[in-house]
mmCIF file of C-alpha atoms in Angstrom:
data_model
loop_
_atom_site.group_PDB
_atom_site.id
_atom_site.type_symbol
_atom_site.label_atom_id
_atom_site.label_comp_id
_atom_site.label_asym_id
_atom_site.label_seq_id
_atom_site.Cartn_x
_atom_site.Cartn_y
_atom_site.Cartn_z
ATOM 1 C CA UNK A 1 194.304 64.111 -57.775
ATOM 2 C CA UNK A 2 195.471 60.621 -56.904
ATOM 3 C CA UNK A 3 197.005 57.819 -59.899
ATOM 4 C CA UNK A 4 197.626 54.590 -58.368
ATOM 5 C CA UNK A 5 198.784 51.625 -60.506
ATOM 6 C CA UNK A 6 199.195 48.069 -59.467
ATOM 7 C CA UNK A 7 199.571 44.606 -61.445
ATOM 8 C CA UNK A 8 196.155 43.758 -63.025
ATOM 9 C CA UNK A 9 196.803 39.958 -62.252
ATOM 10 C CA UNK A 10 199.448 37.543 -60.840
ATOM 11 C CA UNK A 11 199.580 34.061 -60.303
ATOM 12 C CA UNK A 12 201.498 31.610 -58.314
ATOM 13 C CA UNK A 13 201.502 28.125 -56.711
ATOM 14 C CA UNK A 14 200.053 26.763 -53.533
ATOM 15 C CA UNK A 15 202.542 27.548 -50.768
ATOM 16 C CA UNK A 16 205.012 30.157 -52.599
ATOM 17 C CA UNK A 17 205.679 33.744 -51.882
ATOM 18 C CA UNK A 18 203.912 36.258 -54.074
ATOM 19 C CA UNK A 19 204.444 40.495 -53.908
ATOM 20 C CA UNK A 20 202.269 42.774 -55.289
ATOM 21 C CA UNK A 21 203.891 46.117 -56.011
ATOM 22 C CA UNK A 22 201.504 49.679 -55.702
ATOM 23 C CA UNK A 23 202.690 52.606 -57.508
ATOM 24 C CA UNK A 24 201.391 56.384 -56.514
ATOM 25 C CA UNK A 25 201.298 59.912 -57.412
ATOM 26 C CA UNK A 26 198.989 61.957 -54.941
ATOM 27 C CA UNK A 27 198.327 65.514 -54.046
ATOM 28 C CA UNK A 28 198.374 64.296 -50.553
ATOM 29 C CA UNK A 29 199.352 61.374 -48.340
ATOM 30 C CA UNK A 30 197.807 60.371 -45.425
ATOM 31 C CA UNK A 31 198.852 56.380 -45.429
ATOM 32 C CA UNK A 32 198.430 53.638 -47.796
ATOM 33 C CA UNK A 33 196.000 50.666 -46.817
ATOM 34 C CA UNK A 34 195.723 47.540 -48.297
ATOM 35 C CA UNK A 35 192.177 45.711 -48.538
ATOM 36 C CA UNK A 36 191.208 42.145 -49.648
ATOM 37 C CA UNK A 37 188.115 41.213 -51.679
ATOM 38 C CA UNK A 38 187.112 37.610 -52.415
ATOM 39 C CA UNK A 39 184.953 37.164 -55.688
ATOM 40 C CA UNK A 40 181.260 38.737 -55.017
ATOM 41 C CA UNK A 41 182.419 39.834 -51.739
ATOM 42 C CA UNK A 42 183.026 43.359 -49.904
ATOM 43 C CA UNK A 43 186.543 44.310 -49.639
ATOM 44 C CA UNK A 44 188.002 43.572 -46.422
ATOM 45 C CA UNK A 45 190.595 45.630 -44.146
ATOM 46 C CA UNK A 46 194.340 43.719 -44.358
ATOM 47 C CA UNK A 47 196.921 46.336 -43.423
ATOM 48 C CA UNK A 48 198.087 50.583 -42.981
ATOM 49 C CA UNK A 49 201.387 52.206 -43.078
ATOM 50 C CA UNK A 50 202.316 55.658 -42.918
ATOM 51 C CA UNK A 51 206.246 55.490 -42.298
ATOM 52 C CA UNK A 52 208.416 53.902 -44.037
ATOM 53 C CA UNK A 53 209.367 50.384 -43.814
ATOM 54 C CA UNK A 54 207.992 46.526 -43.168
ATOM 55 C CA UNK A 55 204.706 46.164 -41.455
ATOM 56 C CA UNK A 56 204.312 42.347 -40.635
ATOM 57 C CA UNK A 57 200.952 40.585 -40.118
ATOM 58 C CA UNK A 58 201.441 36.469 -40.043
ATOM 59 C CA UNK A 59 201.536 35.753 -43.788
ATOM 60 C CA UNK A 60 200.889 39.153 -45.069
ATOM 61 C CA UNK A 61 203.436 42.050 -44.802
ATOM 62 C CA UNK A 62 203.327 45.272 -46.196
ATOM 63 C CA UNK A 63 205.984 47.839 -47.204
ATOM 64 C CA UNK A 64 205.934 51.380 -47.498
ATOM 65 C CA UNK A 65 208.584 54.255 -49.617
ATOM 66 C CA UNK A 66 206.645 57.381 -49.347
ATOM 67 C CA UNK A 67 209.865 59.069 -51.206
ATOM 68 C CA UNK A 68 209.636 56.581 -54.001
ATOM 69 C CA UNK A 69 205.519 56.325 -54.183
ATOM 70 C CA UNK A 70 205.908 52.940 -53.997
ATOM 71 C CA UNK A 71 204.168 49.907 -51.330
ATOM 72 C CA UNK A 72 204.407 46.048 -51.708
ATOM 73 C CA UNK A 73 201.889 43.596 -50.392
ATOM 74 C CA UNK A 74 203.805 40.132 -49.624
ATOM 75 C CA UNK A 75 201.842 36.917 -49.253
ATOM 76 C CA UNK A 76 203.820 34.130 -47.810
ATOM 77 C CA UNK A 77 203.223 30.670 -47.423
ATOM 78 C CA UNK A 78 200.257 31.533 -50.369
ATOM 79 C CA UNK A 79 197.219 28.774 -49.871
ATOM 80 C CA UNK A 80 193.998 28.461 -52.079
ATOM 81 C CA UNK A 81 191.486 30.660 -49.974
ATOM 82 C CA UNK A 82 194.266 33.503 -51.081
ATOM 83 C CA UNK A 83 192.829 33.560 -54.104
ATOM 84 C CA UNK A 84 191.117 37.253 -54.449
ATOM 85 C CA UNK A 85 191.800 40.741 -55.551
ATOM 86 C CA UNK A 86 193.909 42.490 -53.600
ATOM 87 C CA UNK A 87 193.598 46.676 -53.773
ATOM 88 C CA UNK A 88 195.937 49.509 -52.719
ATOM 89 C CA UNK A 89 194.464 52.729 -51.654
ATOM 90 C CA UNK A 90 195.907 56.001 -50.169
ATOM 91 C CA UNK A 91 194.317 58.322 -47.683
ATOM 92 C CA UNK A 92 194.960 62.086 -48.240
ATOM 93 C CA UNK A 93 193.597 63.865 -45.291
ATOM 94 C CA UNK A 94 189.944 64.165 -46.638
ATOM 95 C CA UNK A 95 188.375 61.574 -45.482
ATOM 96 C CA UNK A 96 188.026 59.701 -48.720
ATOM 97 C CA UNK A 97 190.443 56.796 -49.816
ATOM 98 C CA UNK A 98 191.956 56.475 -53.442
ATOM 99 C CA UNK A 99 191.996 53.470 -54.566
ATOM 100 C CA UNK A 100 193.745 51.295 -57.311
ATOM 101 C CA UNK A 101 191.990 49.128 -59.850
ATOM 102 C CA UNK A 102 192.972 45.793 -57.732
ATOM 103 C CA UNK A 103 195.035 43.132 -58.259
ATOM 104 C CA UNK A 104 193.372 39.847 -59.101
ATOM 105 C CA UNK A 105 195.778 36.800 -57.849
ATOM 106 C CA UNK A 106 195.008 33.148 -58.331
ATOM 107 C CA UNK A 107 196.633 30.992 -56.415
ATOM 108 C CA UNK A 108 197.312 26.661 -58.270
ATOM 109 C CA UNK A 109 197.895 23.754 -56.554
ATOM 110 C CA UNK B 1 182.882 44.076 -35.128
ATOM 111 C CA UNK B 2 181.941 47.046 -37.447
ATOM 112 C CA UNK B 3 178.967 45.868 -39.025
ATOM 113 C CA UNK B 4 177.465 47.649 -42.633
ATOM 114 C CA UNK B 5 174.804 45.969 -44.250
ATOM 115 C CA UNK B 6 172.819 46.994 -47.683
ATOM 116 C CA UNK B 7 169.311 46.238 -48.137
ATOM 117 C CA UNK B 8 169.436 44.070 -51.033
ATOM 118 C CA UNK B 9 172.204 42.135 -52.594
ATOM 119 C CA UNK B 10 170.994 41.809 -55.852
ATOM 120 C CA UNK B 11 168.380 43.824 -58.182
ATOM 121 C CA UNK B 12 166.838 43.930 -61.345
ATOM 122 C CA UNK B 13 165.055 47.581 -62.507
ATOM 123 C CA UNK B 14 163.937 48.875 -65.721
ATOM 124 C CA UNK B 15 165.229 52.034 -67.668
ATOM 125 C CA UNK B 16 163.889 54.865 -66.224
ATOM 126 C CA UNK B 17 162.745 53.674 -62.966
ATOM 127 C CA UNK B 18 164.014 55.407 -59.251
ATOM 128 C CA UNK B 19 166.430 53.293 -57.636
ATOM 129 C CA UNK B 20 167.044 53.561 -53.766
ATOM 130 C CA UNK B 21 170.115 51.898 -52.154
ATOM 131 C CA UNK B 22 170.165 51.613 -48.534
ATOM 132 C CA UNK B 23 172.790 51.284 -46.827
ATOM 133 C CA UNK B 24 173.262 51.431 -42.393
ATOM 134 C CA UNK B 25 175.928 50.897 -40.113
ATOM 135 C CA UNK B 26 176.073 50.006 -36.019
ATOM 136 C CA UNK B 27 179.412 51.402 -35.341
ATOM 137 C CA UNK B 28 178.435 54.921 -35.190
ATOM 138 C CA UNK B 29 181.104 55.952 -37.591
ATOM 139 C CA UNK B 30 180.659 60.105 -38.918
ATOM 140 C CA UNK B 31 181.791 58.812 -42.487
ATOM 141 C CA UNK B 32 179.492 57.328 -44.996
ATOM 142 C CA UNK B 33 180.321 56.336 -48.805
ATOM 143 C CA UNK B 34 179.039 55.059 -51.974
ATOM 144 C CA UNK B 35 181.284 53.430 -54.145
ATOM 145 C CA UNK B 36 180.316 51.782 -57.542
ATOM 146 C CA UNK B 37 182.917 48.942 -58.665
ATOM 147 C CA UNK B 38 183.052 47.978 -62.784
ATOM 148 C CA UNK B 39 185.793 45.610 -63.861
ATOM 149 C CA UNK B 40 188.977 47.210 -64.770
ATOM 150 C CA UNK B 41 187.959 50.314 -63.519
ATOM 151 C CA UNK B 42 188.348 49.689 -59.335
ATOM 152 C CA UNK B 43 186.561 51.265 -56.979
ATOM 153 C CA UNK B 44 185.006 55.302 -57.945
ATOM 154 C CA UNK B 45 183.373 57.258 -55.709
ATOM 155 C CA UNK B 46 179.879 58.460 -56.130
ATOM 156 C CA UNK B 47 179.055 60.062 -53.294
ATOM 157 C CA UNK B 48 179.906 60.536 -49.388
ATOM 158 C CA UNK B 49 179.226 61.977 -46.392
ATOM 159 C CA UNK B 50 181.156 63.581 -43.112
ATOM 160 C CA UNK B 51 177.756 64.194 -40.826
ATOM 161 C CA UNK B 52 174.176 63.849 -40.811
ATOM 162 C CA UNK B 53 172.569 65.802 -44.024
ATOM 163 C CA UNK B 54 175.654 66.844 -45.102
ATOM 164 C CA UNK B 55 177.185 65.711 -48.525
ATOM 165 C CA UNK B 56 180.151 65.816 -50.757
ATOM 166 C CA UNK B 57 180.705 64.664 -54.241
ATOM 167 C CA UNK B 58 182.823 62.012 -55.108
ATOM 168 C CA UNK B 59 184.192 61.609 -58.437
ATOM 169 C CA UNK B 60 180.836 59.701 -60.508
ATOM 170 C CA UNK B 61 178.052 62.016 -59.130
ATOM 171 C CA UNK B 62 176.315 62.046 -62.472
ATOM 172 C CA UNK B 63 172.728 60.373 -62.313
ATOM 173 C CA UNK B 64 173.150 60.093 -58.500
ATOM 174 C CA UNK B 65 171.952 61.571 -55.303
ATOM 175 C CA UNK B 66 172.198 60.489 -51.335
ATOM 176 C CA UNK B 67 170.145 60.987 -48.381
ATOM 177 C CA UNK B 68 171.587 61.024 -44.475
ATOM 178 C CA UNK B 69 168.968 61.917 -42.692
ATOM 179 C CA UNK B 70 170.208 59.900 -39.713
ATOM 180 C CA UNK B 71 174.108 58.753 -38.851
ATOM 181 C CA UNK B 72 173.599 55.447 -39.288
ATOM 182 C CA UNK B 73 171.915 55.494 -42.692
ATOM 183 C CA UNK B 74 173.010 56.399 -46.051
ATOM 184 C CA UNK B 75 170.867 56.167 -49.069
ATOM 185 C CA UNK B 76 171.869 56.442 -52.544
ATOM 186 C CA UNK B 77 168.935 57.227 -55.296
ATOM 187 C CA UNK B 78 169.503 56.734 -58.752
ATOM 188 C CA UNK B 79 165.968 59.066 -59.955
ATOM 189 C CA UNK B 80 166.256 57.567 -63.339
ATOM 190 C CA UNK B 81 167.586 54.188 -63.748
ATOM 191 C CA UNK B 82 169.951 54.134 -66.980
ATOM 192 C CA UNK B 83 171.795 50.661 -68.587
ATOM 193 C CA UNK B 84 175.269 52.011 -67.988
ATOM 194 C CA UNK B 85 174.195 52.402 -64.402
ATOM 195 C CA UNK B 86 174.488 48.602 -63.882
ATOM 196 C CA UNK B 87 177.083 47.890 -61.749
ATOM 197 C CA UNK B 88 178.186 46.525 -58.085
ATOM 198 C CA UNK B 89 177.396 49.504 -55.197
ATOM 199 C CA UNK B 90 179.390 49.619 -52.672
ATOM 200 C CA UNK B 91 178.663 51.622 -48.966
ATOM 201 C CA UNK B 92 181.580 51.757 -46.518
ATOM 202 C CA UNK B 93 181.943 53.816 -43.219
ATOM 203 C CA UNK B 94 184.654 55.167 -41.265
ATOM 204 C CA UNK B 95 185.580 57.524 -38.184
ATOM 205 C CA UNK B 96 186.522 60.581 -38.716
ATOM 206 C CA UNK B 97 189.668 60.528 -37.721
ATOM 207 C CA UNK B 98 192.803 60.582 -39.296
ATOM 208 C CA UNK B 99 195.263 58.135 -40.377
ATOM 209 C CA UNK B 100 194.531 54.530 -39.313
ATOM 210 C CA UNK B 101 190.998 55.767 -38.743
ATOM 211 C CA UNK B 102 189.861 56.523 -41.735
ATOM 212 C CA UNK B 103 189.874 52.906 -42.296
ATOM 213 C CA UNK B 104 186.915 52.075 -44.698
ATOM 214 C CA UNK B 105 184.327 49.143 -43.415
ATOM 215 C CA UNK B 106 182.088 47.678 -46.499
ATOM 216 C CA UNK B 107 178.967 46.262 -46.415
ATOM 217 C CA UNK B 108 178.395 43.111 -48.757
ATOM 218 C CA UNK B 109 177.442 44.975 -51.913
ATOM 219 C CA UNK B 110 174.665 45.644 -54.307
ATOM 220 C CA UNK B 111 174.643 43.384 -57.498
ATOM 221 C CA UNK B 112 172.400 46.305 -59.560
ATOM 222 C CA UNK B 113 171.155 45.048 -63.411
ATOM 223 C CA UNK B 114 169.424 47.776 -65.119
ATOM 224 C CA UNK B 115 167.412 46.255 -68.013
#
């Protein structure tokens, strides 16, 4: 089976840096993806890695440990339409995805 | 653009009554899913499916059952509506691929109220 844990919420201020950490124990890994959901919306592809290191994307970058179980989304440069829920979820070579319970961050002016 | 789409986006049923979710894609992706989203609680898995009237169990199954009787569509039925089956349904698709491709596509959702 899969556990994934990440932050439940987070906050931070219009045009600051926020990182939201991803914790997982799996019985498989097959890459860990990172999706975006705005309130009453679908979730929304944002990034994959499968080896280790800093995946960059504009202002998102993600980071991967697979020896630690352990990914980081970063949001730079954070503006209000950031606002959203932000979930980690790990492939395992089945087909399905395992995902976490989401991170909900609100971003202040 | 992968495109899913779900036939309704919000519903109201009664206890007891047969649900049907409907859910299609255009990208001709193998992979089909139902998801079911509750606050607190993420994302589960009901139900998916690898290839036309084939089906797997996800993790939820309970009170549930699919249809793909085509590869573009994926229904879920709920044959007996119950309260604690009010929730947001989700349908995704993927490739069947590995790695990158089994990157999940969502349609907009199902706001279900059981009453």
């Amino acid at each position: 089976g899969q556990n994934i844990d990440q932050p439940t919420e987070m906050t931070a201020t219009e045009g600051a840096i926020v990182q939201i950490n991803c914790t997982y124990q799996t019985s498989g890994f097959n890459g860990l993806f990172w999706y975006q959901q705005h309130a009453g919306e679908a979730p929304t592809f944002l990034s994959y890695n499968v080896l280790d290191g800093l995946e960059e994307k504009g202002r998102f970058s993600s980071f991967l440990s697979r020896s630690k179980g352990y990914s980081y989304l970063l949001l730079k440069e954070l503006q209000m339409k950031d606002s959203a829920s932000y979930l980690c979820a790990v492939g395992s070579n089945d087909y399905k995805l395992s995902f976490g319970a989401g991170t909900t961050v609100t971003v202040r002016a | 653009d992968v495109k899913v789409t779900q036939s309704s986006r919000y519903l109201v049923k009664r206890t007891g009554e047969k649900v049907f979710l409907e859910c299609v894609q255009d990208m001709d992706h193998e992979n089909m899913f139902w998801y079911r989203q509750d606050p607190g609680l993420g994302l589960r898995l009901i139900y998916f499916s690898y290839d036309v009237k084939m089906k797997e169990k996800g993790d939820i199954p309970e009170g549930y059952s699919v249809s793909r009787e085509k590869k573009e569509r994926f229904s879920l039925i709920l044959e007996s509506a119950s309260t604690n089956q009010t929730s947001m349904y989700l349908c995704a698709s993927s490739l069947a691929g590995t790695g990158e491709q089994e990157t999940q596509y969502f349609g907009p959702g199902t706001r279900l109220l059981v009453l």
